Coordinates of C-alpha atoms and ligand atoms in Angstrom, one line a residue:
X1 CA -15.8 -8.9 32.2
X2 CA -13.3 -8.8 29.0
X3 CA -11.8 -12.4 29.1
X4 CA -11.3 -14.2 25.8
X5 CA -13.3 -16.7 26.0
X6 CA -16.0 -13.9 26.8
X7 CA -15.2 -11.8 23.4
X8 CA -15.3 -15.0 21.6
X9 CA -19.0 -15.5 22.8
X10 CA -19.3 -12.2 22.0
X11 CA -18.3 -12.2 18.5
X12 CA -20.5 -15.7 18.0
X13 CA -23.3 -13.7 19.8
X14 CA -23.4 -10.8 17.1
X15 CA -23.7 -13.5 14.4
X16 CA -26.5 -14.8 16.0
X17 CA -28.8 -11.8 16.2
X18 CA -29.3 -11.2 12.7
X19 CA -32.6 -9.2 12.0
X20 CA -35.4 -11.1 10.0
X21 CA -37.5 -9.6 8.1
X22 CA -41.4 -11.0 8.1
X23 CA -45.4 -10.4 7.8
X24 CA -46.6 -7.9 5.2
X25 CA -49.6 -6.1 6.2
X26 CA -52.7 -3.2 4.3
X27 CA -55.0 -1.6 6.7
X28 CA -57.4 -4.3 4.8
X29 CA -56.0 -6.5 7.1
X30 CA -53.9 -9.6 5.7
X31 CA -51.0 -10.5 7.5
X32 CA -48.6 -12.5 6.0
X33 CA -46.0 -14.3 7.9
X34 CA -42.5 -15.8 6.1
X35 CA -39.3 -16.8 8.1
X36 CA -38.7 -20.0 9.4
X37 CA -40.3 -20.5 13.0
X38 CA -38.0 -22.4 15.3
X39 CA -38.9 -23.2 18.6
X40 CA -39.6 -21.1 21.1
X41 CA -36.1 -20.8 23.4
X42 CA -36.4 -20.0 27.5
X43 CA -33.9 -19.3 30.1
X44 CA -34.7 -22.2 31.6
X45 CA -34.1 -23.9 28.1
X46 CA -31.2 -22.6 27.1
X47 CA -29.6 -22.9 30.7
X48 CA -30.8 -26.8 30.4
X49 CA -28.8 -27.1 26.9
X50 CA -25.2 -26.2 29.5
X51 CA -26.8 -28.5 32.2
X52 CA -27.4 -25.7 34.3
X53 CA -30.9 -24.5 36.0
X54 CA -31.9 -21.6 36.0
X55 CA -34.4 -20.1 38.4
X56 CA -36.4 -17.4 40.3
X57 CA -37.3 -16.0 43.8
X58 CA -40.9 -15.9 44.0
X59 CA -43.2 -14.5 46.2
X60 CA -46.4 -17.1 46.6
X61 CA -48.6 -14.2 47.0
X62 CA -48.0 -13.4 43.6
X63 CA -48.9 -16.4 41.9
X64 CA -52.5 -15.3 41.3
X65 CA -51.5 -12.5 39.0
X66 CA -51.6 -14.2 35.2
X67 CA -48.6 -12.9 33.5
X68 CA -46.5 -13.1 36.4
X69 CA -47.4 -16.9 37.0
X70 CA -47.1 -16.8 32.6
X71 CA -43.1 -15.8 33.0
X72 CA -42.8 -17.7 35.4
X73 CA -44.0 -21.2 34.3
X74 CA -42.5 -19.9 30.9
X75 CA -38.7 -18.9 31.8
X76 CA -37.8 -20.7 34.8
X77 CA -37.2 -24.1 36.0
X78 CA -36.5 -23.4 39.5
X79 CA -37.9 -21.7 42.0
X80 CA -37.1 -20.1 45.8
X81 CA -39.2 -18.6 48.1
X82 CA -38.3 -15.1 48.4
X83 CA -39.9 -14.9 52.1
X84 CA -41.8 -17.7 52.8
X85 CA -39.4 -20.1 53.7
X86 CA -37.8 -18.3 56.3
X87 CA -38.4 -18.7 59.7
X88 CA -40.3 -16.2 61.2
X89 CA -42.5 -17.7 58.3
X90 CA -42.5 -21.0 59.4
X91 CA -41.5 -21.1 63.1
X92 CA -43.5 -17.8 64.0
X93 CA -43.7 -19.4 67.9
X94 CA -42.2 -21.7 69.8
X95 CA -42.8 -25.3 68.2
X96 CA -45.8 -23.9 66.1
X97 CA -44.7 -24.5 62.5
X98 CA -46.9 -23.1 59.5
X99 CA -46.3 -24.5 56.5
X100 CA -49.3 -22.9 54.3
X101 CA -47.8 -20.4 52.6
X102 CA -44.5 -22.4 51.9
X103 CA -46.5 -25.6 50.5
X104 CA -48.2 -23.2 47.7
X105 CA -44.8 -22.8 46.6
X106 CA -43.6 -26.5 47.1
X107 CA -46.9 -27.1 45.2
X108 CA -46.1 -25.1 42.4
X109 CA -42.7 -26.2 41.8
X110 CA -44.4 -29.9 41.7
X111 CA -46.7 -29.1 39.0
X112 CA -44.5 -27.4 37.0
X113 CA -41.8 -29.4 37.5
X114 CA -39.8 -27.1 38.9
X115 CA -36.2 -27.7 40.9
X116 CA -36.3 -25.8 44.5
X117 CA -34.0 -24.3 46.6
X118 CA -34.9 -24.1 50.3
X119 CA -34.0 -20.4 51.5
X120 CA -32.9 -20.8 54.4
X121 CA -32.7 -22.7 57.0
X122 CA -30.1 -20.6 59.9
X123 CA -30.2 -17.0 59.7
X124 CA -30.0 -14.0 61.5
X125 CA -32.7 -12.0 59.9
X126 CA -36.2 -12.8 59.8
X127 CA -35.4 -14.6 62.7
X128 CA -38.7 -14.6 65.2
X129 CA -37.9 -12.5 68.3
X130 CA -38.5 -15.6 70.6
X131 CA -35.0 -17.1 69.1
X132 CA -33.2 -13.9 69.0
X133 CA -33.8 -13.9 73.1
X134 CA -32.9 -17.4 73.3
X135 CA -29.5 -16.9 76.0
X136 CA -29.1 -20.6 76.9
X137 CA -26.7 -23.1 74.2
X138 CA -28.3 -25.6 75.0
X139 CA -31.9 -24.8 74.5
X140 CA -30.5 -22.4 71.3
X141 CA -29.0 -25.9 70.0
X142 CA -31.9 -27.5 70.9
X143 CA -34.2 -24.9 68.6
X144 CA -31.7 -25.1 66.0
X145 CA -31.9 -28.9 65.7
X146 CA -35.8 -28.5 65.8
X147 CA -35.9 -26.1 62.7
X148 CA -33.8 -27.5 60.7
X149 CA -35.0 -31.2 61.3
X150 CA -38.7 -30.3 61.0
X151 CA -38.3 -28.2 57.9
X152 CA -36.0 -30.2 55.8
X153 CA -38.3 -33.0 57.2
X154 CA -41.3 -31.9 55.5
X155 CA -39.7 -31.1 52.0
X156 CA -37.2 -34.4 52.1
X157 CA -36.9 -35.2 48.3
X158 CA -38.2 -32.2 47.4
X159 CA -35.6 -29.7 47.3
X160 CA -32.5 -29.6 45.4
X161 CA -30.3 -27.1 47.7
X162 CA -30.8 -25.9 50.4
X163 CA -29.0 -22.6 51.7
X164 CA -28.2 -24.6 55.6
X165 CA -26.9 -21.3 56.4
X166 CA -27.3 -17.5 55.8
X167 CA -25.2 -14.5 55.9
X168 CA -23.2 -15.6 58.6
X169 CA -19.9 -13.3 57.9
X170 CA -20.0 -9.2 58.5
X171 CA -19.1 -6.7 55.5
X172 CA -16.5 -4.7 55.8
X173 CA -12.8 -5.1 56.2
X174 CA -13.0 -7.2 59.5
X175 CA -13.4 -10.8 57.8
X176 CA -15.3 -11.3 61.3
X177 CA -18.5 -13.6 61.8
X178 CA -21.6 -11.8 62.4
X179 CA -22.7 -11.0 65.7
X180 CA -26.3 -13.1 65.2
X181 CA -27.7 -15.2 68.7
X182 CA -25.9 -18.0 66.9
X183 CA -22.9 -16.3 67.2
X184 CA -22.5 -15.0 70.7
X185 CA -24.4 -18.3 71.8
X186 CA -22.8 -21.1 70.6
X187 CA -19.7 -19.6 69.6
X188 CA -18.3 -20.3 66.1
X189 CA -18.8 -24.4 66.0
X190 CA -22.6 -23.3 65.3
X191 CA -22.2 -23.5 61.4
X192 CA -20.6 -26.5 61.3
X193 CA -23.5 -27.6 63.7
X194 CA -26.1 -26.7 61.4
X195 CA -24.3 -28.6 58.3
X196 CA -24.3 -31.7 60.3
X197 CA -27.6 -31.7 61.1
X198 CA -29.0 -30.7 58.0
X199 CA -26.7 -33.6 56.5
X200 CA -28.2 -36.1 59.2
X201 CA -31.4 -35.3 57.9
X202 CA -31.2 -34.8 54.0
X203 CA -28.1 -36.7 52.8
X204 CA -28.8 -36.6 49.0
X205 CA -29.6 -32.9 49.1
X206 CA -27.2 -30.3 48.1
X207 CA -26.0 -28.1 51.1
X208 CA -25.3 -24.4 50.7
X209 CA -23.4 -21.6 52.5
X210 CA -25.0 -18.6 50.9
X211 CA -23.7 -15.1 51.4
X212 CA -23.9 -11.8 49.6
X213 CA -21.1 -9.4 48.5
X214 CA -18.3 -12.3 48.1
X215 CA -18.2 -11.3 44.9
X216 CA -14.8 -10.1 44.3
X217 CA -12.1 -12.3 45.0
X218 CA -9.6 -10.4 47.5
X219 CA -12.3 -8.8 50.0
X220 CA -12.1 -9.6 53.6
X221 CA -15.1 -11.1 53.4
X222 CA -14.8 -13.4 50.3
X223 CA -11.2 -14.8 51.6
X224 CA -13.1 -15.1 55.2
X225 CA -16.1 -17.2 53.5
X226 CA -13.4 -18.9 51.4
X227 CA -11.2 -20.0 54.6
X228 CA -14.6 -21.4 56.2
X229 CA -15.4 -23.2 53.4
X230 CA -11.6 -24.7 52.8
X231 CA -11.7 -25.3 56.4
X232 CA -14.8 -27.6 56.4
X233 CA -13.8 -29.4 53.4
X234 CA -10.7 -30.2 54.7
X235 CA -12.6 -31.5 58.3
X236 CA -15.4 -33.0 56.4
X237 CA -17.7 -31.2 57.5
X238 CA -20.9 -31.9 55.3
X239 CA -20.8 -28.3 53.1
X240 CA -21.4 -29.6 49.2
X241 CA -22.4 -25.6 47.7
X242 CA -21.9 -21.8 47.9
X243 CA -24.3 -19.8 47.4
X244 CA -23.3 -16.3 45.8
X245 CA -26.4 -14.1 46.1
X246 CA -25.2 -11.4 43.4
X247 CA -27.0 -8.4 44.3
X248 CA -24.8 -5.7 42.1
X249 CA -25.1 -1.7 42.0
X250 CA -23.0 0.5 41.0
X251 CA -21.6 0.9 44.5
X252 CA -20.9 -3.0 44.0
X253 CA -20.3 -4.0 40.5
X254 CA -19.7 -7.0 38.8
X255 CA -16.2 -7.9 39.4
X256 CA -14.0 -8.1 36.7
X257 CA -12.9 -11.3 37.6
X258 CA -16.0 -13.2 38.8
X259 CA -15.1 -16.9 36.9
X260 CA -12.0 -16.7 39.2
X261 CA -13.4 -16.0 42.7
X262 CA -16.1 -18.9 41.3
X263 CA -13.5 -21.1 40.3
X264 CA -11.6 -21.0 43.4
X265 CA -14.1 -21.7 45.4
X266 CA -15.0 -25.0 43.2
X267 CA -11.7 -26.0 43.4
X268 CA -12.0 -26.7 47.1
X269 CA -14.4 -29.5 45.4
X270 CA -17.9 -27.8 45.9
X271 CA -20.9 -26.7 43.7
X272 CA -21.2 -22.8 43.2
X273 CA -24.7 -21.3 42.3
X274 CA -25.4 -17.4 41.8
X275 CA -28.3 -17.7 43.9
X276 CA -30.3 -14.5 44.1
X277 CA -28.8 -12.3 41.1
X278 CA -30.0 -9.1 40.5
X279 CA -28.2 -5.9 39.5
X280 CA -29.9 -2.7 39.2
X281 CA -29.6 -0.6 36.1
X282 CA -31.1 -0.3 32.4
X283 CA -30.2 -0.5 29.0
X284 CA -26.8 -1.8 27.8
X285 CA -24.8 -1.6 31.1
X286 CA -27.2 -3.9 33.0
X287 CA -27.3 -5.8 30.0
X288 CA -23.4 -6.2 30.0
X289 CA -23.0 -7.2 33.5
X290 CA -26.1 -9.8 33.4
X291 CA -24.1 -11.5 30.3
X292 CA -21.1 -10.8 32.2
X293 CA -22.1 -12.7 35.0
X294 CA -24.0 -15.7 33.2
X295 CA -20.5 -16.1 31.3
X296 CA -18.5 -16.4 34.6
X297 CA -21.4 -19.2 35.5
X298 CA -20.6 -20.9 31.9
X299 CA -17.0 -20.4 32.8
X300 CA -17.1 -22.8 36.1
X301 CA -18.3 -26.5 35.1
X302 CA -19.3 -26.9 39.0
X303 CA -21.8 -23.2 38.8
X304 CA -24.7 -25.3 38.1
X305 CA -27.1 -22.7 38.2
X306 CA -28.5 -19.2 38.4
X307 CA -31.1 -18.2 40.4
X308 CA -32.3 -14.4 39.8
X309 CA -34.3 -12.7 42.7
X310 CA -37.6 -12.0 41.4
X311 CA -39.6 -12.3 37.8
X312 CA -40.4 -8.5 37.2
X313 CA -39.0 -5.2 38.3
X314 CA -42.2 -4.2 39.9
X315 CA -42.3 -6.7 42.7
X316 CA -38.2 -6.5 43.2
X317 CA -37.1 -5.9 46.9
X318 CA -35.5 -2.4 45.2
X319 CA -37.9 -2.1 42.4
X320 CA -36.5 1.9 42.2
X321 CA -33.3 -0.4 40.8
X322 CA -35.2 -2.2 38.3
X323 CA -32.6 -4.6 38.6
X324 CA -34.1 -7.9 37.0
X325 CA -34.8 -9.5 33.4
X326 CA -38.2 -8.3 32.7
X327 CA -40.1 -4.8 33.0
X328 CA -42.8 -4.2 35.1
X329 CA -45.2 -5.2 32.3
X330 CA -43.1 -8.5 31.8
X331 CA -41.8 -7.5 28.7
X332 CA -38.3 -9.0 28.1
X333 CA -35.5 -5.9 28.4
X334 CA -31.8 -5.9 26.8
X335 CA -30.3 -7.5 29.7
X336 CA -32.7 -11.0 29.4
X337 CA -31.7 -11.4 26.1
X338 CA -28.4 -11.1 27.3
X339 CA -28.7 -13.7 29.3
X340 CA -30.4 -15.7 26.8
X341 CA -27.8 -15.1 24.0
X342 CA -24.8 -16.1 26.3
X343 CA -26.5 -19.4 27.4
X344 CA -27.5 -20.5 23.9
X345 CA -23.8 -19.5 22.7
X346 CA -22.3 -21.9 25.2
X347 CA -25.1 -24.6 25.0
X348 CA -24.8 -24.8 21.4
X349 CA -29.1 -24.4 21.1
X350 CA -30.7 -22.6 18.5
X351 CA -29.8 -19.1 18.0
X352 CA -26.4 -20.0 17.2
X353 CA -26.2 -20.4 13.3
X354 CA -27.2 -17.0 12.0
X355 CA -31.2 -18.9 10.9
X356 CA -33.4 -15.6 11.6
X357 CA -35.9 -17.3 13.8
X358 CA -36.8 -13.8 14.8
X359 CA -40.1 -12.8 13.6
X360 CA -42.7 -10.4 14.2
X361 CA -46.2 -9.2 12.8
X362 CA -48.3 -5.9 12.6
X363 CA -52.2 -5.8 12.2
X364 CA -53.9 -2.3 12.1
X365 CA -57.6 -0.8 13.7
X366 CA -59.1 2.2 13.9
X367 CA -60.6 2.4 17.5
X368 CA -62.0 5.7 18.0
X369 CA -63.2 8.7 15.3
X370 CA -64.6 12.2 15.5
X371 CA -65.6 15.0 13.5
X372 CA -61.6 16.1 11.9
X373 CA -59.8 13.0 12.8
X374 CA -59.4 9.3 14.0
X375 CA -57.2 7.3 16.3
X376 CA -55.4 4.1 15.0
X377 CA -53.5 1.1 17.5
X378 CA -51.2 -1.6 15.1
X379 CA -50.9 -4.6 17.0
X380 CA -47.3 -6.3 16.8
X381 CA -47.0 -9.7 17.7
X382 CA -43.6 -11.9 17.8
X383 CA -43.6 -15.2 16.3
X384 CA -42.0 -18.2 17.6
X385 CA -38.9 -16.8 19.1
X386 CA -38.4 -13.8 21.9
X387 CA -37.3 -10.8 19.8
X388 CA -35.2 -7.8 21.1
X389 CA -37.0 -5.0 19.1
X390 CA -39.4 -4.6 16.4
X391 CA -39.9 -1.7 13.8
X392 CA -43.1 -1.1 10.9
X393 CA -44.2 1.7 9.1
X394 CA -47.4 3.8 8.5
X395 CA -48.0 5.7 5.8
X396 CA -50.7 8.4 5.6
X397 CA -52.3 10.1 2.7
X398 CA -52.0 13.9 1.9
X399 CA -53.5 16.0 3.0
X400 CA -53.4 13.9 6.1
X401 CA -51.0 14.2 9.3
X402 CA -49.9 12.2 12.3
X403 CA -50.3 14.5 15.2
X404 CA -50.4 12.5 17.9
X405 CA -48.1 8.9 18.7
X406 CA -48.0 6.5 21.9
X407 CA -46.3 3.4 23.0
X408 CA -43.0 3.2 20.9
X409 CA -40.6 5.9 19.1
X410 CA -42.0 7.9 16.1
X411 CA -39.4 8.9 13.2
X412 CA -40.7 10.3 9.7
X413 CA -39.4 10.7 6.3
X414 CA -38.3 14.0 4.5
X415 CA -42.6 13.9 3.2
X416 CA -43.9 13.6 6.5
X417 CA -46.3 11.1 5.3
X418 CA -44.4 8.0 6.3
X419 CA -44.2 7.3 9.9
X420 CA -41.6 4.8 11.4
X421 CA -42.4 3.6 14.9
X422 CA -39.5 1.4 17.0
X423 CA -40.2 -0.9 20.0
X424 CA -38.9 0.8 23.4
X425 CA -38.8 -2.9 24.8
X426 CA -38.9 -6.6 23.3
X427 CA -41.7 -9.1 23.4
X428 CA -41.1 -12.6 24.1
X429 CA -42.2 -15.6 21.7
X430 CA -46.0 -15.0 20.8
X431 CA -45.6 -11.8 22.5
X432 CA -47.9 -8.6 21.7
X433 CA -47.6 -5.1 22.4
X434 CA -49.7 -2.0 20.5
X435 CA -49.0 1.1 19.9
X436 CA -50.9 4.5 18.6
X437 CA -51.7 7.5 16.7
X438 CA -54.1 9.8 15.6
X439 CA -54.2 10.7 11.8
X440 CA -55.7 14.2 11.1
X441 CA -58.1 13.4 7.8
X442 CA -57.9 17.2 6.5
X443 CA -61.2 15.5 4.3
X444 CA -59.4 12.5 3.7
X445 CA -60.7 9.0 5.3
X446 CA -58.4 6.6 3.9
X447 CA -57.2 4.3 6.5
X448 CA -52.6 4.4 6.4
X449 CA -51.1 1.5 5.3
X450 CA -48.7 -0.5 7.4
X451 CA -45.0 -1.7 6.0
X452 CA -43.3 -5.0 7.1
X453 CA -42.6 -5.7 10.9
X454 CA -38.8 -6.1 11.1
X455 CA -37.4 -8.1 14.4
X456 CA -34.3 -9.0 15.6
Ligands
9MR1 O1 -36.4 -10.1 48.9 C1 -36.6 -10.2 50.2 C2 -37.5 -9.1 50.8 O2 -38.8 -9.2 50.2 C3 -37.5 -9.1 52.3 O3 -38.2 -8.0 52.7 C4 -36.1 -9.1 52.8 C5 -36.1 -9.2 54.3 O4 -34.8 -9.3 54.8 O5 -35.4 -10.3 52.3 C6 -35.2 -10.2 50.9 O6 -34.5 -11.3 50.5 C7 -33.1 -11.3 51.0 C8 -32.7 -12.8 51.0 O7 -33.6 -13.5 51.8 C9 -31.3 -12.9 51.6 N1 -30.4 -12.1 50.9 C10 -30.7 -10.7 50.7 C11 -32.1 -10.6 50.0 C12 -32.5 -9.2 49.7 O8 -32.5 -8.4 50.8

C-alpha cells in the first residue's frame, strides 16, 4: 500500500512511538516507575475511536485456556465462531440441530459484551454428507429454508452479520459459480434464495456475502462477486454486506490497491467488512501489510469492521504461517502494533501526540546457585500501555563474567562487564516477560545491578 493518505499516517505514526524512558532498579530491589501512565489502549478500543469493531475467530474449545480467553476478552469486541457455527456443527442429521457448542460462544459474546458474526449460514464445505446427497430442489430448498430459519431463529437479536452465504464463486480465471449441491440443484437463483430467506427471518441484521481471494480488484473472481452483488442491489434483493475474508501469503499478497476494490464494492451502497484477516509472515513485512490492510478499512467509511481469524498463532488453521497479531505465547508481535498504531492515527485516541505513555519496569532474583556460579532472571513488566520492545542493562563485577543468557538478545560493552539484553517480542499493558543468565563469581558474590528499562 503507498497511497498518500497512507504515508501521511505513516509520518503521524513515527511521531507517535517515541521511546520513554522509566523505572530505575539495584539488585536490592527498588523499582521506581516515572512517565505518565495513560490508559491502557486495545484493538478493540482503538477500532471503537473510528466506529469500527474489531474482532476474532474463536474456537469455543479454547476458551478454557487463561491467556487465550485474557487476549481475547482484552483485544476484541467481536467474536465468530471459527467452526462451530457451521453446519455440519449444527445440522449434523437430518432435523437434529445442536446448538451446545455454538451457545458457549453466543454466551461469551453476551458476557463480554461482544458484537457476533454468524459464520455461516449456506456453504459448500463443512456441509454434512446427508445435504451434499440431497438430488431433489424441492426437498434441497426445503433443507435450506430449515437451516437458515432455525439458526438465525435461535440467535435473532443476537448477531450483528451474518455471512447468509459462503464461497459461492470458483478461483481461477473462469468468474464461474462453484459447483456446490446448491449449485447444480437449484441452479443459480439459490443465493438470492438464501438472502430472502434469511431477510424474512432477521430483517434488522446485517446480511453478508463472504468470499476469499476478492482481494484485488481486476480478478475474475472479484469482478464475478462484484457483478452478483451490483446485480442484487439493483433487483433488491436483500444483500446489506461483503464479507472479504483476507487470507494473504505471499502467493496472494495484499493488493496494492485494496481501499479501491473496497470502495467499489461500497459504492453499490453496501457495508464491507474484512472478515477473517490473516496473512502469514513475521517481522516488518507482515507488519506492513496488516497496517496496509487496516488503512484500506480506514480508508472506506462503509468497512465497518475487521475481523482477524484467530487470537494466537498457535491455534491458527496454518499455524506454520504464523499469520495473526499475537505469538504463540500471546505476546503482541510488530504486526499488532501495526494495527494498533494505524487505528489510533485515524481515530484520533491516545498515542497520537508524541506523550510517551510507554513504559516498562525490571526487578532482579537470583534463582539458583552452586559452588562457582549463580543464575539470575530480571523480570520486565510494561506499565499501562502495550509496548513494542523493551531494553535494561546488567552490570557485573570483575572478576565476574556472564557466560550464559536466555529469553531476549545479549550485547556487551568494550569491558565486558555490562550486559545489554533487548526484547525479541513486545508485551502488552501490564505485560511481563523474564529473561536469564548465569554470572561466573570467580570469588566474587555481589549480585549485578540492573540499568533503566527503556520501552517504546
Ligand atoms: O479455520 C477453520 C478451520 O479450523 C477448519 O478446519 C476449516 C475447514 O474448512 O475452516 C476454517 O475456516 C475457514 C472459514 O470457515 C471459511 N473461509 C476459510 C477459512 C480457512 O480455511
Amino acid at each position: 500500500m503507498s497511497t498518500a493518505h497512507q504515508s501521511r499516517v505513516r509520518t503521524r505514526l513515527r511521531k507517535a512511538v517515541t521511546a520513554a524512558v522509566v523505572g530505575v532498579m539495584t539488585a536490592g530491589g527498588l523499582v521506581a516507575a516515572a512517565g505518565t501512565a495513560s490508559a491502557q489502549t486495545t484493538l478493540a478500543e482503538a477500532a471503537a475511536a473510528t466506529g469500527r469493531y474489531f474482532g476474532t475467530a474463536v474456537a469455543a474449545g479454547r476458551l478454557g485456556e487463561q491467556d487465550y480467553t485474557a487476549t481475547l476478552n482484552r483485544e476484541f469486541n467481536s467474536i465468530t465462531a471459527e467452526n462451530s457455527w457451521k453446519w455440519e456443527s449444527l445440522q449434523p442429521s437430518p432435523g437434529y440441530f445442536d446448538f451446545s457448542t455454538a451457545d458457549r460462544i453466543a454466551e461469551h459474546a453476551r458476557q463480554q459484551g461482544m458484537e457476533i458474526r454468524g459464520h455461516t449460514l449456506v456453504w459448500h464445505s463443512q456441509l454434512p454428507s446427508w445435504v451434499q446427497n440431497i438430488s431433489s430442489p424441492d426437498e434441497l430448498r426445503q433443507v435450506m429454508r430449515n437451516h437458515i430459519t432455525t439458526v438465525m431463529e435461535h440467535y435473532k437479536g443476537q448477531v450483528r452479520s451474518w455471512d447468509v452465504v459462503n464461497e459461492a464463486f470458483e478461483d481461477g480465471s473462469s468468474g464461474a459459480r462453484r459447483n456446490s449441491v446448491f449449485q447444480r440443484v437449484l441452479g443459480d437463483s439459490w443465493i438470492e434464495e438464501a438472502f430472502y430467506i434469511a431477510h424474512e427471518v432477521d430483517p434488522d441484521a446485517t446480511l453478508c456475502y463472504n468470499d476469499y481471494n476478492t482481494d484485488a480488484w481486476n480478478t475474475a473472481k472479484t469482478q464475478a462477486v462484484y457483478n452478483m452483488v451490483a446485480d442484487f442491489v439493483s433487483r433488491g434483493v436483500p444483500i446489506d454486506c461483503v464479507g472479504f475474508q483476507a487470507h494473504f501469503n505471499s502467493g496472494n499478497p495484499v493488493p496494492e490497491n485494496y481501499h479501491i476494490t473496497l470502495q467499489n464494492f461500497a459504492d453499490l451502497g453496501v457495508e464491507v467488512q474484512i472478515t477473517e484477516l490473516d496473512i502469514a509472515g513475521w517481522g516488518d513485512s507482515q507488519a506492513e501489510q496488516f497496517g496496509g490492510v487496516t488503512l484500506a478499512c480506514l480508508a472506506v467509511p462503509k468497512c465497518t469492521g475487521i475481523t482477524v481469524w484467530g487470537v494466537t498463532d498457535k491455534y491458527s488453521w496454518r499455524a506454520e504461517d504464523t499469520p495473526l497479531l499475537f505469538d504463540g505465547n500471546y505476546n503482541p508481535k510488530q504486526a499488532y502494533y501495526a494495527v494498533l498504531d494505524t487505528l489510533l492515527n485515524a481515530g484520533g485516541g491516545d498515542g497520537g501526540d508524541g506523550g510517551g505513555g510507554a513504559t516498562c519496569t525490571v526487578t532482579y532474583a537470583e534463582t539458583q546457585r552452586w559452588g562457582d556460579r549463580f543464575n539470575g532472571e530480571v523480570t520486565v513488566r510494561a506499565g499501562n500501555e502495550a509496548i513494542r520492545s523493551w531494553s535494561t542493562t546488567v552490570t557485573v563485577t570483575p572478576p565476574q563474567k556472564i557466560s550464559a543468557t536466555w529469553n531476549g538478545e545479549a550485547s556487551w560493552d568494550t569491558s565486558g562487564n555490562v550486559m545489554t539484553m533487548r526484547s525479541t517480542s513486545g508485551l502488552p499493558a501490564g505485560g511481563q516477560t523474564t529473561f536469564g543468565f548465569t554470572v561466573m563469581t570467580n570469588g566474587n558474590w555481589a549480585p549485578p545491578t540492573l540499568g533503566s528499562c527503556v520501552a517504546s
